[in-house]
Amino acid sequence: MNTMRRLLATSVAVAVPLLLAVSLVGPSEAALSANPSNPLAKPGPWNHSTIATRANPEFTNYRDEPDPARKAALAKIAKSPKARWFANCRSCNVDSVRKNVAAYVVDAQRSNPDALVQLAIFGLWPDGEVVDGKRPAMSWSMERYQRWIRQIAAGIGTARVAIILEPDLAISANHANGGRELRDPTPGVRMRMTAWAARYLSQTLRREAIYIDAGSADWLYVDEAVRLLRASGVQYVRGFALGATHYDSVASNVAFAAKVSAALSRGGIRGKRAVIDTADNGTPFTWKQWDARWGAKYRATRNEYYQFDNTPTCGSRTERVCQSLGHRPTWNPVGPESAKLGLGPDAPGLRQQAARVVDGYLWFGRGWRWMQQGGLDSRTEFRSVRMANSTRFTQAR
């Protein structure tokens, strides 16, 4: 009993200064003090992409919009730094991806080698995540996937990058709160591919911060996320990414990130940090909350407008269970608007966890695009305007 009391007293003595540090000093100083190795906090601008193509409909729609009010709304997305997705397809881009990545790097750097270039690498679902109502087996060979990853690395070169590695890898954990009816038939293959990419990219790139997808707080259990990350090479990279295709709250994902990082540490993989997507969870909701409001309508109509990946956008700042722009991209998780995330001074424990475990809030979700894919179509522009107009957050441009 005396030993337990001494341990408790020691824990309190350590925890109280940390909580006070996050609560009493400035938010930037608190974040740097709690997470001094944060690679996203290094000097250098975060630029938006100005490439006007189908791969960047956000900027194309903004550039071509004649109405001043709509243009201002579209600017909130188009002029915010985002991760561009580089995805494979059945046969399309092993030969062209190096050129495309290199062009994006030049655009995002704006002649400044210290600019942070953000990209998502999405190569595990070349046939789509659902084909004829079923999850497809991995159709690419390891050799072809390796060639694709090598070309991406060559396109990146010496750029400073933040990489979200394989969004929706969490499907391979074979769990979702809605049931297990759509299992990945080849989870081991996908995890081995991710582990190879994690190791290769971390050893090849010079200034990389790589985060492997680990689902969301409302998706996987902690032990499932840990098993997934261990098998997918998290030991080689900076950490893991949460919220890529979900909309749960930042506060929930902060708590989840702290638990996952601690569990990894207990298993010998220490010091792993997280990034959290805030592109489309300005009005957060879980899968269960989506199902309560939209699930029956989607199942009855099969209309993609109501599907989880395409949850309707918010029409106002008071509407709930809908998509709206969230916190602007930043390396500082306890900044001026963190109270809107549930991380204010009245939540010192969560605030301290965010400062210690979270490298930043990035935009690697794409809720403003139709089915999170989109392109140059009116539905994507419509969703963008509604999400921008309903956000509760300041979008710095």
Coordinates of C-alpha atoms in Angstrom, one line a residue:
M1 CA 0.0 0.0 0.0
N2 CA 2.8 2.4 0.9
T3 CA 4.5 1.6 -2.5
M4 CA 1.2 2.4 -4.3
R5 CA 0.9 5.7 -2.4
R6 CA 4.4 6.7 -3.4
L7 CA 3.8 5.8 -7.0
L8 CA 0.5 7.9 -7.0
A9 CA 2.2 10.8 -5.4
T10 CA 5.0 10.7 -8.0
S11 CA 2.5 10.5 -10.8
V12 CA 0.6 13.5 -9.5
A13 CA 3.9 15.5 -9.0
V14 CA 4.8 14.9 -12.6
A15 CA 1.3 15.5 -14.1
V16 CA 0.5 18.7 -12.3
P17 CA 3.4 20.7 -13.7
L18 CA 2.6 19.4 -17.2
L19 CA -1.0 20.5 -16.9
L20 CA 0.0 23.9 -15.5
A21 CA 2.5 24.4 -18.3
V22 CA -0.2 23.8 -20.9
S23 CA -2.7 25.9 -19.1
L24 CA -0.6 28.9 -18.0
V25 CA 1.9 29.6 -20.8
G26 CA 1.1 30.7 -24.3
P27 CA -0.4 28.0 -26.6
S28 CA 2.6 27.9 -29.0
E29 CA 5.1 27.7 -26.2
A30 CA 3.0 25.0 -24.5
A31 CA 2.8 22.8 -27.6
L32 CA 6.5 23.2 -28.3
S33 CA 7.4 22.4 -24.7
A34 CA 5.3 19.3 -24.6
N35 CA 6.3 18.1 -28.0
P36 CA 9.7 19.6 -28.9
S37 CA 10.5 17.1 -31.7
N38 CA 7.4 18.0 -33.7
P39 CA 8.6 18.1 -37.3
L40 CA 5.5 20.1 -38.4
A41 CA 6.5 23.0 -36.1
K42 CA 9.7 23.7 -37.9
P43 CA 10.0 27.0 -39.8
G44 CA 8.6 27.1 -43.3
P45 CA 5.3 28.1 -44.9
W46 CA 2.3 25.8 -45.5
N47 CA 1.0 26.7 -49.0
H48 CA -2.1 25.7 -50.9
S49 CA -1.8 24.2 -54.4
T50 CA -2.5 26.5 -57.3
I51 CA -2.5 23.7 -59.9
A52 CA -5.9 24.0 -61.7
T53 CA -6.7 20.5 -62.8
R54 CA -9.3 17.8 -62.0
A55 CA -6.9 16.7 -59.3
N56 CA -7.4 20.1 -57.6
P57 CA -11.1 21.0 -58.2
E58 CA -11.0 23.2 -55.1
F59 CA -8.7 25.7 -56.7
T60 CA -10.3 25.4 -60.2
N61 CA -13.8 26.1 -58.8
Y62 CA -12.4 29.1 -56.8
R63 CA -10.6 30.5 -59.8
D64 CA -13.5 30.2 -62.2
E65 CA -16.3 31.4 -59.8
P66 CA -17.7 34.8 -60.9
D67 CA -20.0 35.5 -57.9
P68 CA -18.0 37.3 -55.1
A69 CA -19.9 35.7 -52.2
R70 CA -19.4 32.2 -53.6
K71 CA -15.8 32.9 -54.5
A72 CA -15.1 34.0 -50.9
A73 CA -16.7 30.8 -49.6
L74 CA -14.7 28.7 -52.0
A75 CA -11.5 30.5 -51.0
K76 CA -11.8 29.1 -47.5
I77 CA -11.0 25.6 -48.9
A78 CA -9.0 26.5 -52.0
K79 CA -6.5 28.7 -50.2
S80 CA -6.0 26.5 -47.2
P81 CA -3.1 24.1 -47.2
K82 CA -4.3 20.5 -47.9
A83 CA -2.8 17.1 -48.5
R84 CA -3.1 16.2 -52.2
W85 CA -4.0 12.5 -52.7
F86 CA -1.9 10.5 -55.1
A87 CA -3.9 7.3 -55.8
N88 CA -3.3 4.4 -58.1
C89 CA -5.8 2.9 -60.4
R90 CA -5.9 -0.4 -62.2
S91 CA -3.1 0.4 -64.7
C92 CA -2.7 4.1 -64.9
N93 CA 0.1 5.9 -63.2
V94 CA 3.2 4.0 -62.2
D95 CA 4.9 5.7 -65.1
S96 CA 3.5 9.2 -64.6
V97 CA 3.3 9.5 -60.9
R98 CA 6.9 10.7 -60.5
K99 CA 6.3 13.7 -62.8
N100 CA 3.0 14.5 -61.2
V101 CA 4.4 14.4 -57.7
A102 CA 7.4 16.6 -58.7
A103 CA 5.1 19.2 -60.3
Y104 CA 3.0 19.3 -57.1
V105 CA 6.2 19.7 -55.0
V106 CA 7.3 22.7 -57.0
D107 CA 3.9 24.3 -56.8
A108 CA 3.6 23.8 -53.0
Q109 CA 7.1 25.0 -52.3
R110 CA 6.8 28.3 -54.1
S111 CA 10.7 28.3 -54.5
N112 CA 11.0 27.9 -50.7
P113 CA 12.7 24.5 -49.9
D114 CA 11.5 24.8 -46.3
A115 CA 7.8 24.9 -47.2
L116 CA 5.8 21.9 -46.0
V117 CA 4.5 19.8 -48.8
Q118 CA 1.5 17.7 -47.8
L119 CA 0.3 14.5 -49.6
A120 CA -1.6 11.4 -49.0
I121 CA -0.5 8.1 -50.6
F122 CA -3.5 5.9 -51.4
G123 CA -2.4 2.7 -53.2
L124 CA -4.1 -0.2 -51.6
W125 CA -7.5 -0.1 -53.4
P126 CA -6.7 0.1 -57.1
D127 CA -10.1 -1.5 -58.0
G128 CA -12.1 0.6 -55.5
E129 CA -12.9 -0.2 -51.9
V130 CA -16.2 -1.9 -52.8
V131 CA -16.8 -3.8 -56.0
D132 CA -20.1 -5.4 -56.7
G133 CA -21.0 -5.0 -53.0
K134 CA -17.8 -6.8 -51.8
R135 CA -14.3 -5.8 -50.7
P136 CA -11.9 -6.7 -53.4
A137 CA -8.7 -8.7 -52.8
M138 CA -5.5 -6.7 -53.4
S139 CA -5.0 -6.8 -57.2
W140 CA -1.6 -5.2 -57.4
S141 CA 1.5 -7.3 -56.9
M142 CA 4.1 -6.2 -54.3
E143 CA 6.6 -5.6 -57.1
R144 CA 4.2 -3.2 -58.9
Y145 CA 3.3 -1.4 -55.6
Q146 CA 7.0 -1.0 -54.8
R147 CA 7.7 0.5 -58.2
W148 CA 4.9 3.0 -57.6
I149 CA 6.2 4.0 -54.2
R150 CA 9.7 4.4 -55.5
Q151 CA 8.5 6.7 -58.2
I152 CA 6.6 8.8 -55.6
A153 CA 9.8 9.1 -53.5
A154 CA 11.8 10.1 -56.6
G155 CA 9.2 12.9 -57.3
I156 CA 9.5 14.1 -53.7
G157 CA 13.2 14.3 -53.8
T158 CA 14.6 16.4 -51.0
A159 CA 11.4 18.3 -50.2
R160 CA 10.1 18.7 -46.7
V161 CA 6.9 16.6 -46.6
A162 CA 4.1 15.4 -44.4
I163 CA 2.7 12.1 -45.7
I164 CA -0.5 10.4 -44.8
L165 CA 0.3 6.8 -45.7
E166 CA -2.6 4.7 -47.0
P167 CA -5.8 6.4 -45.8
D168 CA -8.4 3.7 -45.2
L169 CA -5.8 1.2 -44.2
A170 CA -8.0 0.8 -41.1
I171 CA -10.4 -1.3 -43.3
S172 CA -7.8 -4.0 -43.0
A173 CA -8.3 -4.2 -39.3
N174 CA -11.6 -5.9 -40.3
H175 CA -13.7 -3.9 -37.9
A176 CA -16.3 -1.1 -38.1
N177 CA -18.9 -0.1 -35.6
G178 CA -21.6 -0.9 -38.2
G179 CA -20.6 -4.5 -38.4
R180 CA -18.1 -6.8 -40.1
E181 CA -20.1 -7.7 -43.2
L182 CA -17.5 -6.1 -45.5
R183 CA -14.2 -7.7 -44.5
D184 CA -11.0 -7.1 -46.3
P185 CA -10.2 -10.5 -47.9
T186 CA -6.4 -9.8 -48.0
P187 CA -5.6 -7.7 -44.9
G188 CA -2.2 -9.2 -44.4
V189 CA -1.1 -8.3 -48.0
R190 CA -2.2 -4.7 -47.5
M191 CA -0.4 -4.3 -44.2
R192 CA 2.8 -5.8 -45.6
M193 CA 2.7 -3.4 -48.5
T194 CA 2.2 -0.5 -46.1
A195 CA 5.0 -1.7 -43.9
W196 CA 7.3 -1.9 -46.9
A197 CA 6.3 1.6 -48.0
A198 CA 6.8 3.0 -44.5
R199 CA 10.3 1.6 -44.2
Y200 CA 11.3 2.6 -47.7
L201 CA 10.0 6.1 -47.6
S202 CA 11.5 6.7 -44.1
Q203 CA 14.9 5.5 -45.2
T204 CA 14.9 7.2 -48.6
L205 CA 13.4 10.7 -48.0
R206 CA 15.5 13.3 -46.1
R207 CA 12.9 15.5 -44.5
E208 CA 9.8 13.4 -44.0
A209 CA 7.1 13.1 -41.4
I210 CA 5.0 10.0 -42.2
Y211 CA 1.7 9.1 -40.5
I212 CA 0.0 5.7 -41.1
D213 CA -3.7 5.6 -41.1
A214 CA -5.3 4.2 -37.9
G215 CA -8.9 4.9 -38.5
S216 CA -10.8 7.1 -36.0
A217 CA -11.9 7.1 -32.4
D218 CA -15.4 5.9 -33.5
W219 CA -14.0 3.2 -35.7
L220 CA -11.4 0.9 -34.2
Y221 CA -10.8 -0.2 -30.7
V222 CA -7.4 0.7 -29.3
D223 CA -6.0 -2.9 -29.4
E224 CA -7.2 -3.2 -33.1
A225 CA -5.4 0.0 -34.0
V226 CA -2.3 -1.1 -32.3
R227 CA -2.2 -4.4 -34.1
L228 CA -2.8 -2.7 -37.4
L229 CA -0.1 -0.2 -36.9
R230 CA 2.5 -2.7 -35.7
A231 CA 1.9 -4.9 -38.7
S232 CA 2.0 -1.9 -41.0
G233 CA 5.4 -0.5 -40.0
V234 CA 4.6 2.3 -37.5
Q235 CA 8.0 1.6 -36.0
Y236 CA 9.7 3.2 -39.0
V237 CA 7.7 6.4 -39.1
R238 CA 6.7 9.4 -37.0
G239 CA 3.3 8.1 -36.1
F240 CA -0.3 7.7 -37.2
A241 CA -3.2 9.6 -38.7
L242 CA -6.8 9.7 -37.4
G243 CA -10.1 10.8 -39.0
A244 CA -9.3 10.5 -42.7
T245 CA -12.8 9.4 -43.7
H246 CA -14.7 9.8 -40.5
Y247 CA -16.0 12.9 -38.7
D248 CA -15.7 12.2 -35.0
S249 CA -14.6 15.1 -32.7
V250 CA -11.1 16.2 -32.3
A251 CA -11.4 15.8 -28.5
S252 CA -12.4 12.1 -29.0
N253 CA -9.5 11.6 -31.4
V254 CA -7.0 13.3 -29.0
A255 CA -8.0 10.9 -26.2
F256 CA -7.8 7.9 -28.7
A257 CA -4.4 9.0 -29.9
A258 CA -3.1 9.2 -26.4
K259 CA -4.3 5.7 -25.7
V260 CA -2.9 4.3 -28.9
S261 CA 0.5 6.0 -28.4
A262 CA 0.7 4.7 -24.8
A263 CA -0.3 1.1 -25.9
L264 CA 2.4 1.2 -28.6
S265 CA 4.9 2.4 -26.0
R266 CA 4.1 -0.5 -23.7
G267 CA 4.8 -2.8 -26.6
G268 CA 8.2 -1.3 -27.2
I269 CA 7.3 1.2 -30.0
R270 CA 7.8 4.5 -28.2
G271 CA 7.3 8.2 -29.0
K272 CA 4.6 7.9 -31.7
R273 CA 2.6 11.0 -32.4
A274 CA -0.6 11.6 -34.3
V275 CA -2.1 14.0 -36.8
I276 CA -5.9 14.5 -36.9
D277 CA -8.0 15.4 -39.9
T278 CA -10.1 18.5 -39.4
A279 CA -11.2 19.1 -42.9
D280 CA -14.8 18.1 -42.5
N281 CA -15.6 17.7 -38.8
G282 CA -16.5 21.2 -37.9
T283 CA -19.7 19.8 -36.6
P284 CA -18.5 16.4 -35.4
F285 CA -20.5 13.2 -35.3
T286 CA -19.9 9.5 -35.0
W287 CA -20.9 6.7 -37.2
K288 CA -23.7 5.8 -34.8
Q289 CA -25.0 9.3 -34.9
W290 CA -24.9 9.3 -38.7
D291 CA -26.8 6.0 -38.7
A292 CA -29.5 7.4 -36.3
R293 CA -30.1 10.4 -38.6
W294 CA -29.3 9.2 -42.1
G295 CA -28.8 5.4 -42.1
A296 CA -32.5 4.4 -42.6
K297 CA -32.9 6.9 -45.4
Y298 CA -29.8 5.7 -47.2
R299 CA -30.7 2.0 -46.9
A300 CA -34.2 2.7 -48.2
T301 CA -33.1 4.8 -51.2
R302 CA -29.5 3.8 -51.8
N303 CA -29.1 7.4 -52.8
E304 CA -25.4 8.4 -52.4
Y305 CA -26.4 11.8 -51.1
Y306 CA -27.1 10.1 -47.7
Q307 CA -24.2 7.7 -47.6
F308 CA -21.7 8.0 -44.7
D309 CA -18.8 9.0 -47.0
N310 CA -21.1 11.6 -48.5
T311 CA -23.0 12.8 -45.4
P312 CA -25.0 15.9 -46.3
T313 CA -23.3 19.3 -45.6
C314 CA -24.6 21.6 -42.9
G315 CA -27.0 24.4 -43.9
S316 CA -26.3 26.4 -40.8
R317 CA -23.9 26.6 -37.8
T318 CA -26.6 25.0 -35.6
E319 CA -27.4 22.0 -37.7
R320 CA -26.0 18.7 -36.4
V321 CA -24.9 15.4 -38.0
C322 CA -23.7 17.1 -41.1
Q323 CA -20.4 18.1 -42.6
S324 CA -18.8 21.5 -42.1
L325 CA -15.2 22.8 -42.3
G326 CA -13.3 22.2 -39.1
H327 CA -10.2 23.7 -37.5
R328 CA -7.8 25.2 -39.9
P329 CA -4.6 23.3 -40.6
T330 CA -1.9 24.0 -38.0
W331 CA 1.0 22.3 -36.1
N332 CA -0.3 23.8 -32.8
P333 CA -3.2 21.6 -31.4
V334 CA -3.8 24.0 -28.5
G335 CA -4.1 27.3 -30.4
P336 CA -6.6 30.2 -30.0
E337 CA -9.6 28.2 -31.3
S338 CA -8.9 25.0 -29.4
A339 CA -11.7 25.7 -26.9
K340 CA -14.2 25.1 -29.8
L341 CA -12.7 21.6 -30.0
G342 CA -13.3 20.8 -26.4
L343 CA -9.6 21.5 -25.5
G344 CA -10.0 24.7 -23.6
P345 CA -8.8 25.6 -20.1
D346 CA -11.7 23.8 -18.7
A347 CA -10.4 20.5 -20.1
P348 CA -6.7 20.5 -18.9
G349 CA -6.2 16.8 -19.2
L350 CA -7.3 16.6 -22.9
R351 CA -5.4 19.8 -23.6
Q352 CA -2.2 18.4 -22.2
Q353 CA -2.7 15.2 -24.2
A354 CA -3.1 17.2 -27.4
A355 CA 0.0 19.2 -26.7
R356 CA 2.0 16.1 -26.0
V357 CA 0.8 13.6 -28.5
V358 CA -0.7 15.5 -31.5
D359 CA 1.7 17.0 -34.1
G360 CA -1.1 19.0 -35.7
Y361 CA -4.4 19.2 -37.5
L362 CA -4.2 18.6 -41.2
W363 CA -6.7 18.5 -44.0
F364 CA -6.4 15.1 -45.6
G365 CA -10.2 14.4 -45.6
R366 CA -12.2 15.7 -48.6
G367 CA -15.7 16.0 -47.4
W368 CA -16.5 18.8 -49.8
R369 CA -16.0 16.5 -52.7
W370 CA -18.8 14.2 -53.9
M371 CA -18.2 10.8 -52.2
Q372 CA -14.9 12.3 -51.0
Q373 CA -13.6 11.9 -54.5
G374 CA -15.3 14.5 -56.6
G375 CA -13.9 16.5 -59.4
L376 CA -15.0 19.4 -61.6
D377 CA -18.7 19.0 -61.0
S378 CA -21.4 21.2 -59.6
R379 CA -22.1 18.9 -56.6
T380 CA -18.5 19.4 -55.3
E381 CA -18.8 23.1 -55.6
F382 CA -22.2 23.1 -54.0
R383 CA -20.9 21.1 -51.0
S384 CA -17.8 23.3 -50.7
V385 CA -19.9 26.5 -50.5
R386 CA -22.2 25.0 -47.8
M387 CA -19.4 23.7 -45.7
A388 CA -17.5 27.0 -45.9
N389 CA -20.6 29.0 -45.0
S390 CA -21.5 26.9 -42.0
T391 CA -18.1 26.6 -40.3
R392 CA -17.6 27.8 -36.8
F393 CA -13.8 28.2 -37.3
T394 CA -11.7 31.0 -38.7
Q395 CA -10.1 29.9 -42.0
A396 CA -6.8 31.8 -42.3
R397 CA -5.8 32.5 -45.9

